[in-house]
mmCIF file with all atom_site columns, C-alpha atoms in Angstrom:
data_model
loop_
_atom_site.group_PDB
_atom_site.id
_atom_site.type_symbol
_atom_site.label_atom_id
_atom_site.label_alt_id
_atom_site.label_comp_id
_atom_site.label_asym_id
_atom_site.label_entity_id
_atom_site.label_seq_id
_atom_site.pdbx_PDB_ins_code
_atom_site.Cartn_x
_atom_site.Cartn_y
_atom_site.Cartn_z
_atom_site.occupancy
_atom_site.B_iso_or_equiv
_atom_site.pdbx_formal_charge
_atom_site.auth_seq_id
_atom_site.auth_comp_id
_atom_site.auth_asym_id
_atom_site.auth_atom_id
_atom_site.pdbx_PDB_model_num
ATOM 1   C CA . MET A 1 1   ? 38.156 -13.850 -32.772 1.00 86.00 ? 1   MET A CA 1
ATOM 2   C CA . ARG A 1 2   ? 41.494 -13.349 -34.568 1.00 90.00 ? 2   ARG A CA 1
ATOM 3   C CA . LYS A 1 3   ? 44.340 -12.139 -32.321 1.00 92.00 ? 3   LYS A CA 1
ATOM 4   C CA . ASP A 1 4   ? 44.666 -8.795  -34.136 1.00 93.00 ? 4   ASP A CA 1
ATOM 5   C CA . LEU A 1 5   ? 40.927 -8.200  -33.730 1.00 96.00 ? 5   LEU A CA 1
ATOM 6   C CA . GLN A 1 6   ? 41.193 -8.998  -30.011 1.00 96.00 ? 6   GLN A CA 1
ATOM 7   C CA . ILE A 1 7   ? 43.924 -6.369  -29.633 1.00 96.00 ? 7   ILE A CA 1
ATOM 8   C CA . ILE A 1 8   ? 41.842 -3.853  -31.591 1.00 98.00 ? 8   ILE A CA 1
ATOM 9   C CA . PHE A 1 9   ? 38.860 -4.696  -29.358 1.00 98.00 ? 9   PHE A CA 1
ATOM 10  C CA . ASP A 1 10  ? 41.000 -3.970  -26.279 1.00 98.00 ? 10  ASP A CA 1
ATOM 11  C CA . ILE A 1 11  ? 42.151 -0.607  -27.708 1.00 97.00 ? 11  ILE A CA 1
ATOM 12  C CA . ILE A 1 12  ? 38.659 0.767   -28.364 1.00 98.00 ? 12  ILE A CA 1
ATOM 13  C CA . GLN A 1 13  ? 37.233 2.804   -25.485 1.00 98.00 ? 13  GLN A CA 1
ATOM 14  C CA . PRO A 1 14  ? 33.646 2.215   -24.315 1.00 98.00 ? 14  PRO A CA 1
ATOM 15  C CA . ASN A 1 15  ? 30.886 4.423   -25.773 1.00 99.00 ? 15  ASN A CA 1
ATOM 16  C CA . SER A 1 16  ? 33.033 5.409   -28.775 1.00 98.00 ? 16  SER A CA 1
ATOM 17  C CA . LYS A 1 17  ? 31.908 5.970   -32.353 1.00 99.00 ? 17  LYS A CA 1
ATOM 18  C CA . VAL A 1 18  ? 33.578 3.338   -34.556 1.00 99.00 ? 18  VAL A CA 1
ATOM 19  C CA . LEU A 1 19  ? 33.801 2.923   -38.334 1.00 99.00 ? 19  LEU A CA 1
ATOM 20  C CA . ASP A 1 20  ? 35.090 -0.494  -39.454 1.00 98.00 ? 20  ASP A CA 1
ATOM 21  C CA . LEU A 1 21  ? 36.307 -0.497  -43.067 1.00 98.00 ? 21  LEU A CA 1
ATOM 22  C CA . GLY A 1 22  ? 36.200 -3.903  -44.730 1.00 96.00 ? 22  GLY A CA 1
ATOM 23  C CA . CYS A 1 23  ? 34.320 -5.167  -41.676 1.00 96.00 ? 23  CYS A CA 1
ATOM 24  C CA . GLY A 1 24  ? 33.924 -8.707  -43.022 1.00 94.00 ? 24  GLY A CA 1
ATOM 25  C CA . ASP A 1 25  ? 31.261 -10.675 -41.178 1.00 95.00 ? 25  ASP A CA 1
ATOM 26  C CA . GLY A 1 26  ? 30.836 -7.923  -38.550 1.00 96.00 ? 26  GLY A CA 1
ATOM 27  C CA . LEU A 1 27  ? 32.091 -9.961  -35.580 1.00 97.00 ? 27  LEU A CA 1
ATOM 28  C CA . LEU A 1 28  ? 34.393 -7.207  -34.253 1.00 98.00 ? 28  LEU A CA 1
ATOM 29  C CA . LEU A 1 29  ? 31.682 -4.547  -34.425 1.00 98.00 ? 29  LEU A CA 1
ATOM 30  C CA . HIS A 1 30  ? 29.150 -6.937  -32.906 1.00 98.00 ? 30  HIS A CA 1
ATOM 31  C CA . GLU A 1 31  ? 31.437 -7.573  -29.922 1.00 98.00 ? 31  GLU A CA 1
ATOM 32  C CA . LEU A 1 32  ? 32.235 -3.856  -29.539 1.00 98.00 ? 32  LEU A CA 1
ATOM 33  C CA . ILE A 1 33  ? 28.557 -2.903  -29.620 1.00 98.00 ? 33  ILE A CA 1
ATOM 34  C CA . LYS A 1 34  ? 27.565 -5.667  -27.191 1.00 98.00 ? 34  LYS A CA 1
ATOM 35  C CA . LYS A 1 35  ? 30.421 -5.402  -24.677 1.00 98.00 ? 35  LYS A CA 1
ATOM 36  C CA . LYS A 1 36  ? 31.656 -1.803  -24.983 1.00 98.00 ? 36  LYS A CA 1
ATOM 37  C CA . LYS A 1 37  ? 28.432 -0.054  -25.991 1.00 98.00 ? 37  LYS A CA 1
ATOM 38  C CA . VAL A 1 38  ? 30.038 1.616   -29.018 1.00 98.00 ? 38  VAL A CA 1
ATOM 39  C CA . THR A 1 39  ? 28.075 3.171   -31.845 1.00 98.00 ? 39  THR A CA 1
ATOM 40  C CA . GLY A 1 40  ? 29.370 1.176   -34.790 1.00 97.00 ? 40  GLY A CA 1
ATOM 41  C CA . LEU A 1 41  ? 29.095 1.233   -38.556 1.00 98.00 ? 41  LEU A CA 1
ATOM 42  C CA . GLY A 1 42  ? 30.716 -1.163  -41.000 1.00 98.00 ? 42  GLY A CA 1
ATOM 43  C CA . ILE A 1 43  ? 31.640 -0.758  -44.639 1.00 97.00 ? 43  ILE A CA 1
ATOM 44  C CA . GLU A 1 44  ? 31.876 -3.910  -46.715 1.00 95.00 ? 44  GLU A CA 1
ATOM 45  C CA . VAL A 1 45  ? 31.799 -4.688  -50.429 1.00 92.00 ? 45  VAL A CA 1
ATOM 46  C CA . SER A 1 46  ? 30.773 -8.373  -50.317 1.00 93.00 ? 46  SER A CA 1
ATOM 47  C CA . ILE A 1 47  ? 27.031 -9.101  -50.273 1.00 95.00 ? 47  ILE A CA 1
ATOM 48  C CA . ASP A 1 48  ? 27.595 -12.374 -48.376 1.00 95.00 ? 48  ASP A CA 1
ATOM 49  C CA . LYS A 1 49  ? 29.565 -10.591 -45.643 1.00 95.00 ? 49  LYS A CA 1
ATOM 50  C CA . ILE A 1 50  ? 26.926 -7.850  -45.456 1.00 96.00 ? 50  ILE A CA 1
ATOM 51  C CA . LYS A 1 51  ? 24.310 -10.551 -44.816 1.00 97.00 ? 51  LYS A CA 1
ATOM 52  C CA . SER A 1 52  ? 26.478 -11.880 -41.968 1.00 96.00 ? 52  SER A CA 1
ATOM 53  C CA . CYS A 1 53  ? 26.734 -8.373  -40.502 1.00 97.00 ? 53  CYS A CA 1
ATOM 54  C CA . LEU A 1 54  ? 22.975 -7.997  -40.598 1.00 96.00 ? 54  LEU A CA 1
ATOM 55  C CA . LYS A 1 55  ? 22.552 -11.346 -38.806 1.00 96.00 ? 55  LYS A CA 1
ATOM 56  C CA . TYR A 1 56  ? 24.780 -9.954  -36.036 1.00 94.00 ? 56  TYR A CA 1
ATOM 57  C CA . GLY A 1 57  ? 22.647 -6.801  -35.955 1.00 95.00 ? 57  GLY A CA 1
ATOM 58  C CA . VAL A 1 58  ? 25.525 -4.641  -37.213 1.00 97.00 ? 58  VAL A CA 1
ATOM 59  C CA . SER A 1 59  ? 24.754 -1.554  -39.303 1.00 97.00 ? 59  SER A CA 1
ATOM 60  C CA . VAL A 1 60  ? 26.659 -1.842  -42.571 1.00 97.00 ? 60  VAL A CA 1
ATOM 61  C CA . ILE A 1 61  ? 26.949 0.040   -45.851 1.00 96.00 ? 61  ILE A CA 1
ATOM 62  C CA . GLN A 1 62  ? 27.948 -1.578  -49.130 1.00 95.00 ? 62  GLN A CA 1
ATOM 63  C CA . GLU A 1 63  ? 30.777 0.523   -50.487 1.00 92.00 ? 63  GLU A CA 1
ATOM 64  C CA . ASP A 1 64  ? 34.041 0.061   -52.352 1.00 91.00 ? 64  ASP A CA 1
ATOM 65  C CA . LEU A 1 65  ? 36.833 1.460   -50.157 1.00 93.00 ? 65  LEU A CA 1
ATOM 66  C CA . ASN A 1 66  ? 38.762 2.451   -53.268 1.00 88.00 ? 66  ASN A CA 1
ATOM 67  C CA . GLU A 1 67  ? 36.181 5.251   -53.628 1.00 88.00 ? 67  GLU A CA 1
ATOM 68  C CA . GLY A 1 68  ? 37.170 6.801   -50.283 1.00 85.00 ? 68  GLY A CA 1
ATOM 69  C CA . LEU A 1 69  ? 34.966 8.067   -47.468 1.00 95.00 ? 69  LEU A CA 1
ATOM 70  C CA . LYS A 1 70  ? 33.405 11.147  -49.079 1.00 93.00 ? 70  LYS A CA 1
ATOM 71  C CA . GLU A 1 71  ? 30.021 10.660  -47.411 1.00 94.00 ? 71  GLU A CA 1
ATOM 72  C CA . PHE A 1 72  ? 31.490 11.184  -43.917 1.00 97.00 ? 72  PHE A CA 1
ATOM 73  C CA . GLN A 1 73  ? 32.249 14.529  -42.287 1.00 97.00 ? 73  GLN A CA 1
ATOM 74  C CA . ASP A 1 74  ? 35.563 15.412  -40.666 1.00 97.00 ? 74  ASP A CA 1
ATOM 75  C CA . ASN A 1 75  ? 36.110 13.913  -37.192 1.00 96.00 ? 75  ASN A CA 1
ATOM 76  C CA . SER A 1 76  ? 32.813 12.020  -37.272 1.00 97.00 ? 76  SER A CA 1
ATOM 77  C CA . PHE A 1 77  ? 34.286 8.903   -35.579 1.00 98.00 ? 77  PHE A CA 1
ATOM 78  C CA . ASP A 1 78  ? 36.522 8.261   -32.588 1.00 98.00 ? 78  ASP A CA 1
ATOM 79  C CA . TYR A 1 79  ? 38.109 5.242   -34.297 1.00 99.00 ? 79  TYR A CA 1
ATOM 80  C CA . VAL A 1 80  ? 38.365 4.141   -37.912 1.00 99.00 ? 80  VAL A CA 1
ATOM 81  C CA . ILE A 1 81  ? 39.515 0.523   -38.284 1.00 98.00 ? 81  ILE A CA 1
ATOM 82  C CA . LEU A 1 82  ? 41.123 -1.052  -41.348 1.00 98.00 ? 82  LEU A CA 1
ATOM 83  C CA . SER A 1 83  ? 41.993 -4.627  -40.417 1.00 95.00 ? 83  SER A CA 1
ATOM 84  C CA . GLN A 1 84  ? 43.969 -6.713  -42.929 1.00 92.00 ? 84  GLN A CA 1
ATOM 85  C CA . THR A 1 85  ? 42.398 -4.861  -45.837 1.00 91.00 ? 85  THR A CA 1
ATOM 86  C CA . LEU A 1 86  ? 44.980 -2.187  -46.733 1.00 91.00 ? 86  LEU A CA 1
ATOM 87  C CA . GLU A 1 87  ? 46.912 -4.538  -49.006 1.00 86.00 ? 87  GLU A CA 1
ATOM 88  C CA . TYR A 1 88  ? 43.847 -4.858  -51.250 1.00 87.00 ? 88  TYR A CA 1
ATOM 89  C CA . ILE A 1 89  ? 43.333 -1.119  -51.748 1.00 90.00 ? 89  ILE A CA 1
ATOM 90  C CA . ALA A 1 90  ? 44.414 0.392   -55.074 1.00 88.00 ? 90  ALA A CA 1
ATOM 91  C CA . ASN A 1 91  ? 45.333 3.794   -53.567 1.00 89.00 ? 91  ASN A CA 1
ATOM 92  C CA . PRO A 1 92  ? 46.222 3.255   -49.903 1.00 91.00 ? 92  PRO A CA 1
ATOM 93  C CA . VAL A 1 93  ? 47.621 6.788   -49.506 1.00 92.00 ? 93  VAL A CA 1
ATOM 94  C CA . TYR A 1 94  ? 44.234 8.283   -50.375 1.00 94.00 ? 94  TYR A CA 1
ATOM 95  C CA . LEU A 1 95  ? 42.317 5.897   -48.103 1.00 95.00 ? 95  LEU A CA 1
ATOM 96  C CA . ILE A 1 96  ? 44.593 6.537   -45.107 1.00 96.00 ? 96  ILE A CA 1
ATOM 97  C CA . LYS A 1 97  ? 44.246 10.310  -45.630 1.00 96.00 ? 97  LYS A CA 1
ATOM 98  C CA . GLU A 1 98  ? 40.474 9.841   -45.671 1.00 97.00 ? 98  GLU A CA 1
ATOM 99  C CA . MET A 1 99  ? 40.607 7.687   -42.530 1.00 98.00 ? 99  MET A CA 1
ATOM 100 C CA . ARG A 1 100 ? 42.609 10.376  -40.728 1.00 98.00 ? 100 ARG A CA 1
ATOM 101 C CA . ARG A 1 101 ? 40.137 13.014  -41.876 1.00 97.00 ? 101 ARG A CA 1
ATOM 102 C CA . VAL A 1 102 ? 37.040 11.254  -40.517 1.00 98.00 ? 102 VAL A CA 1
ATOM 103 C CA . GLY A 1 103 ? 38.584 9.610   -37.424 1.00 98.00 ? 103 GLY A CA 1
ATOM 104 C CA . LYS A 1 104 ? 40.335 10.875  -34.320 1.00 98.00 ? 104 LYS A CA 1
ATOM 105 C CA . TYR A 1 105 ? 42.352 7.642   -34.345 1.00 98.00 ? 105 TYR A CA 1
ATOM 106 C CA . CYS A 1 106 ? 42.957 5.128   -37.107 1.00 98.00 ? 106 CYS A CA 1
ATOM 107 C CA . ILE A 1 107 ? 43.762 1.502   -36.362 1.00 99.00 ? 107 ILE A CA 1
ATOM 108 C CA . ILE A 1 108 ? 45.407 -0.350  -39.225 1.00 98.00 ? 108 ILE A CA 1
ATOM 109 C CA . SER A 1 109 ? 46.490 -3.983  -39.165 1.00 95.00 ? 109 SER A CA 1
ATOM 110 C CA . PHE A 1 110 ? 48.194 -5.875  -41.959 1.00 92.00 ? 110 PHE A CA 1
ATOM 111 C CA . GLU A 1 111 ? 50.161 -9.004  -42.668 1.00 89.00 ? 111 GLU A CA 1
ATOM 112 C CA . ASN A 1 112 ? 53.915 -8.355  -42.627 1.00 84.00 ? 112 ASN A CA 1
ATOM 113 C CA . LEU A 1 113 ? 55.089 -9.990  -45.841 1.00 78.00 ? 113 LEU A CA 1
ATOM 114 C CA . ALA A 1 114 ? 58.759 -9.377  -44.976 1.00 72.00 ? 114 ALA A CA 1
ATOM 115 C CA . ASN A 1 115 ? 58.889 -11.869 -42.112 1.00 74.00 ? 115 ASN A CA 1
ATOM 116 C CA . TRP A 1 116 ? 61.555 -14.535 -42.327 1.00 70.00 ? 116 TRP A CA 1
ATOM 117 C CA . LYS A 1 117 ? 59.203 -17.337 -43.416 1.00 77.00 ? 117 LYS A CA 1
ATOM 118 C CA . ASN A 1 118 ? 57.994 -15.318 -46.374 1.00 74.00 ? 118 ASN A CA 1
ATOM 119 C CA . ARG A 1 119 ? 61.553 -14.385 -47.292 1.00 72.00 ? 119 ARG A CA 1
ATOM 120 C CA . LEU A 1 120 ? 62.603 -18.044 -47.398 1.00 78.00 ? 120 LEU A CA 1
ATOM 121 C CA . THR A 1 121 ? 59.500 -19.084 -49.294 1.00 78.00 ? 121 THR A CA 1
ATOM 122 C CA . PHE A 1 122 ? 60.024 -16.330 -51.838 1.00 70.00 ? 122 PHE A CA 1
ATOM 123 C CA . MET A 1 123 ? 63.704 -17.157 -52.208 1.00 73.00 ? 123 MET A CA 1
ATOM 124 C CA . PHE A 1 124 ? 62.938 -20.776 -53.116 1.00 78.00 ? 124 PHE A CA 1
ATOM 125 C CA . THR A 1 125 ? 59.551 -20.558 -54.839 1.00 78.00 ? 125 THR A CA 1
ATOM 126 C CA . ARG A 1 126 ? 59.234 -16.935 -56.029 1.00 67.00 ? 126 ARG A CA 1
ATOM 127 C CA . THR A 1 127 ? 55.828 -16.756 -54.334 1.00 66.00 ? 127 THR A CA 1
ATOM 128 C CA . LEU A 1 128 ? 54.762 -15.192 -51.051 1.00 59.00 ? 128 LEU A CA 1
ATOM 129 C CA . LYS A 1 129 ? 53.292 -17.322 -48.280 1.00 57.00 ? 129 LYS A CA 1
ATOM 130 C CA . ARG A 1 130 ? 50.096 -15.797 -46.926 1.00 54.00 ? 130 ARG A CA 1
ATOM 131 C CA . GLU A 1 131 ? 48.781 -16.263 -43.437 1.00 50.00 ? 131 GLU A CA 1
ATOM 132 C CA . ARG A 1 132 ? 45.346 -17.849 -43.408 1.00 45.00 ? 132 ARG A CA 1
ATOM 133 C CA . THR A 1 133 ? 44.045 -15.378 -40.856 1.00 44.00 ? 133 THR A CA 1
ATOM 134 C CA . HIS A 1 134 ? 41.035 -14.219 -42.840 1.00 44.00 ? 134 HIS A CA 1
ATOM 135 C CA . ASN A 1 135 ? 39.152 -14.570 -46.064 1.00 43.00 ? 135 ASN A CA 1
ATOM 136 C CA . HIS A 1 136 ? 36.852 -11.574 -45.992 1.00 43.00 ? 136 HIS A CA 1
ATOM 137 C CA . ASN A 1 137 ? 38.708 -9.764  -48.758 1.00 44.00 ? 137 ASN A CA 1
ATOM 138 C CA . LEU A 1 138 ? 38.311 -12.380 -51.446 1.00 43.00 ? 138 LEU A CA 1
ATOM 139 C CA . PHE A 1 139 ? 35.959 -10.018 -53.266 1.00 44.00 ? 139 PHE A CA 1
ATOM 140 C CA . TYR A 1 140 ? 38.854 -7.676  -54.008 1.00 45.00 ? 140 TYR A CA 1
ATOM 141 C CA . GLY A 1 141 ? 40.945 -10.508 -55.402 1.00 51.00 ? 141 GLY A CA 1
ATOM 142 C CA . LYS A 1 142 ? 44.718 -10.573 -55.196 1.00 59.00 ? 142 LYS A CA 1
ATOM 143 C CA . LYS A 1 143 ? 46.715 -8.297  -52.993 1.00 62.00 ? 143 LYS A CA 1
ATOM 144 C CA . ILE A 1 144 ? 47.717 -5.116  -54.738 1.00 65.00 ? 144 ILE A CA 1
ATOM 145 C CA . GLN A 1 145 ? 50.144 -3.814  -52.108 1.00 66.00 ? 145 GLN A CA 1
ATOM 146 C CA . ILE A 1 146 ? 53.102 -5.769  -50.774 1.00 69.00 ? 146 ILE A CA 1
ATOM 147 C CA . LEU A 1 147 ? 53.342 -4.484  -47.222 1.00 75.00 ? 147 LEU A CA 1
ATOM 148 C CA . ASP A 1 148 ? 56.030 -4.783  -44.627 1.00 83.00 ? 148 ASP A CA 1
ATOM 149 C CA . LEU A 1 149 ? 56.742 -2.854  -41.451 1.00 88.00 ? 149 LEU A CA 1
ATOM 150 C CA . ASN A 1 150 ? 59.624 -0.793  -42.798 1.00 88.00 ? 150 ASN A CA 1
ATOM 151 C CA . LYS A 1 151 ? 57.606 0.305   -45.829 1.00 89.00 ? 151 LYS A CA 1
ATOM 152 C CA . PHE A 1 152 ? 54.697 1.353   -43.613 1.00 93.00 ? 152 PHE A CA 1
ATOM 153 C CA . LEU A 1 153 ? 56.953 3.217   -41.159 1.00 93.00 ? 153 LEU A CA 1
ATOM 154 C CA . LYS A 1 154 ? 58.589 5.092   -44.063 1.00 92.00 ? 154 LYS A CA 1
ATOM 155 C CA . PHE A 1 155 ? 55.132 5.936   -45.403 1.00 92.00 ? 155 PHE A CA 1
ATOM 156 C CA . CYS A 1 156 ? 54.116 7.402   -42.026 1.00 94.00 ? 156 CYS A CA 1
ATOM 157 C CA . ALA A 1 157 ? 57.349 9.404   -41.767 1.00 95.00 ? 157 ALA A CA 1
ATOM 158 C CA . HIS A 1 158 ? 56.998 10.727  -45.319 1.00 95.00 ? 158 HIS A CA 1
ATOM 159 C CA . TYR A 1 159 ? 53.436 11.960  -44.713 1.00 93.00 ? 159 TYR A CA 1
ATOM 160 C CA . LYS A 1 160 ? 54.232 13.122  -41.163 1.00 94.00 ? 160 LYS A CA 1
ATOM 161 C CA . ILE A 1 161 ? 51.655 10.769  -39.667 1.00 95.00 ? 161 ILE A CA 1
ATOM 162 C CA . LYS A 1 162 ? 52.010 10.390  -35.913 1.00 96.00 ? 162 LYS A CA 1
ATOM 163 C CA . ILE A 1 163 ? 51.986 6.790   -34.702 1.00 97.00 ? 163 ILE A CA 1
ATOM 164 C CA . LYS A 1 164 ? 50.389 6.641   -31.254 1.00 97.00 ? 164 LYS A CA 1
ATOM 165 C CA . ASN A 1 165 ? 51.157 2.958   -30.663 1.00 96.00 ? 165 ASN A CA 1
ATOM 166 C CA . LYS A 1 166 ? 52.089 -0.245  -32.474 1.00 94.00 ? 166 LYS A CA 1
ATOM 167 C CA . PHE A 1 167 ? 51.832 -3.962  -31.824 1.00 93.00 ? 167 PHE A CA 1
ATOM 168 C CA . TYR A 1 168 ? 53.650 -6.823  -33.494 1.00 90.00 ? 168 TYR A CA 1
ATOM 169 C CA . LEU A 1 169 ? 52.238 -10.353 -33.483 1.00 88.00 ? 169 LEU A CA 1
ATOM 170 C CA . PRO A 1 170 ? 52.937 -12.878 -32.183 1.00 77.00 ? 170 PRO A CA 1
ATOM 171 C CA . MET A 1 171 ? 53.254 -11.109 -28.829 1.00 69.00 ? 171 MET A CA 1
ATOM 172 C CA . LYS A 1 172 ? 55.195 -13.251 -26.424 1.00 69.00 ? 172 LYS A CA 1
ATOM 173 C CA . LYS A 1 173 ? 57.120 -12.022 -23.436 1.00 64.00 ? 173 LYS A CA 1
ATOM 174 C CA . TYR A 1 174 ? 60.572 -13.060 -24.645 1.00 64.00 ? 174 TYR A CA 1
ATOM 175 C CA . ASN A 1 175 ? 60.763 -13.363 -28.389 1.00 75.00 ? 175 ASN A CA 1
ATOM 176 C CA . LEU A 1 176 ? 62.505 -11.815 -31.341 1.00 74.00 ? 176 LEU A CA 1
ATOM 177 C CA . THR A 1 177 ? 59.309 -10.273 -32.735 1.00 73.00 ? 177 THR A CA 1
ATOM 178 C CA . GLN A 1 178 ? 59.611 -7.235  -30.486 1.00 73.00 ? 178 GLN A CA 1
ATOM 179 C CA . ILE A 1 179 ? 63.364 -6.831  -31.120 1.00 74.00 ? 179 ILE A CA 1
ATOM 180 C CA . PHE A 1 180 ? 63.359 -7.403  -34.899 1.00 79.00 ? 180 PHE A CA 1
ATOM 181 C CA . PRO A 1 181 ? 59.715 -6.857  -35.886 1.00 74.00 ? 181 PRO A CA 1
ATOM 182 C CA . ASN A 1 182 ? 60.220 -6.571  -39.647 1.00 74.00 ? 182 ASN A CA 1
ATOM 183 C CA . LEU A 1 183 ? 61.908 -9.955  -39.696 1.00 74.00 ? 183 LEU A CA 1
ATOM 184 C CA . PHE A 1 184 ? 59.841 -11.901 -37.144 1.00 76.00 ? 184 PHE A CA 1
ATOM 185 C CA . SER A 1 185 ? 56.359 -10.385 -36.865 1.00 86.00 ? 185 SER A CA 1
ATOM 186 C CA . LYS A 1 186 ? 53.520 -11.935 -38.835 1.00 87.00 ? 186 LYS A CA 1
ATOM 187 C CA . ILE A 1 187 ? 50.926 -9.222  -38.234 1.00 90.00 ? 187 ILE A CA 1
ATOM 188 C CA . ALA A 1 188 ? 51.394 -5.526  -37.436 1.00 92.00 ? 188 ALA A CA 1
ATOM 189 C CA . ILE A 1 189 ? 48.865 -3.206  -35.819 1.00 95.00 ? 189 ILE A CA 1
ATOM 190 C CA . PHE A 1 190 ? 49.322 0.571   -35.868 1.00 97.00 ? 190 PHE A CA 1
ATOM 191 C CA . ILE A 1 191 ? 47.303 3.249   -34.109 1.00 98.00 ? 191 ILE A CA 1
ATOM 192 C CA . LEU A 1 192 ? 47.612 6.519   -36.032 1.00 98.00 ? 192 LEU A CA 1
ATOM 193 C CA . LYS A 1 193 ? 46.536 9.985   -34.944 1.00 97.00 ? 193 LYS A CA 1
ATOM 194 C CA . GLY A 1 194 ? 43.841 11.605  -37.038 1.00 94.00 ? 194 GLY A CA 1
ATOM 195 C CA . ASN A 1 195 ? 44.108 15.096  -38.515 1.00 90.00 ? 195 ASN A CA 1
ATOM 196 C CA . ASN A 1 196 ? 42.344 16.772  -35.574 1.00 76.00 ? 196 ASN A CA 1
#
């Protein structure tokens, strides 16, 4: 399991209701259902990934996240997860508002494109280096949003979204990632409070 998914797994409390947006092959939900007895539902757009979810025994709905979460009632989940998918969403503000409406907590992870390796690569090649941490969003095509930690923190401040916790990867005991996360972290994970 990817490191960010392992951290998300550790965050989720047993017997919770979990909605995983852009759930990919369903591995995270499968592990949560099996080991933490959660009630889980995935949303995925790719037919191939939906087939993988079904092989794992994960309940999944085919839906385009750009359409929002209209079919779900307020506070219907304990956790809503959006793992390395936000950068592919056309209107991330709308989706995050919807996540906060239907979930008590929202867990969002994304690749920090402002880390020093990307800055150097961009300076010399005018392209951004992407981590090869996943491929489940190939259906959506190219990234629409260029995300970095500072941009996301400003977004949360602007919309008065309370951040309960945050994690910056890689997580080592003594490294610069925790001191200068925007420059050294590769992946960021944020736990946001819902609207409740």
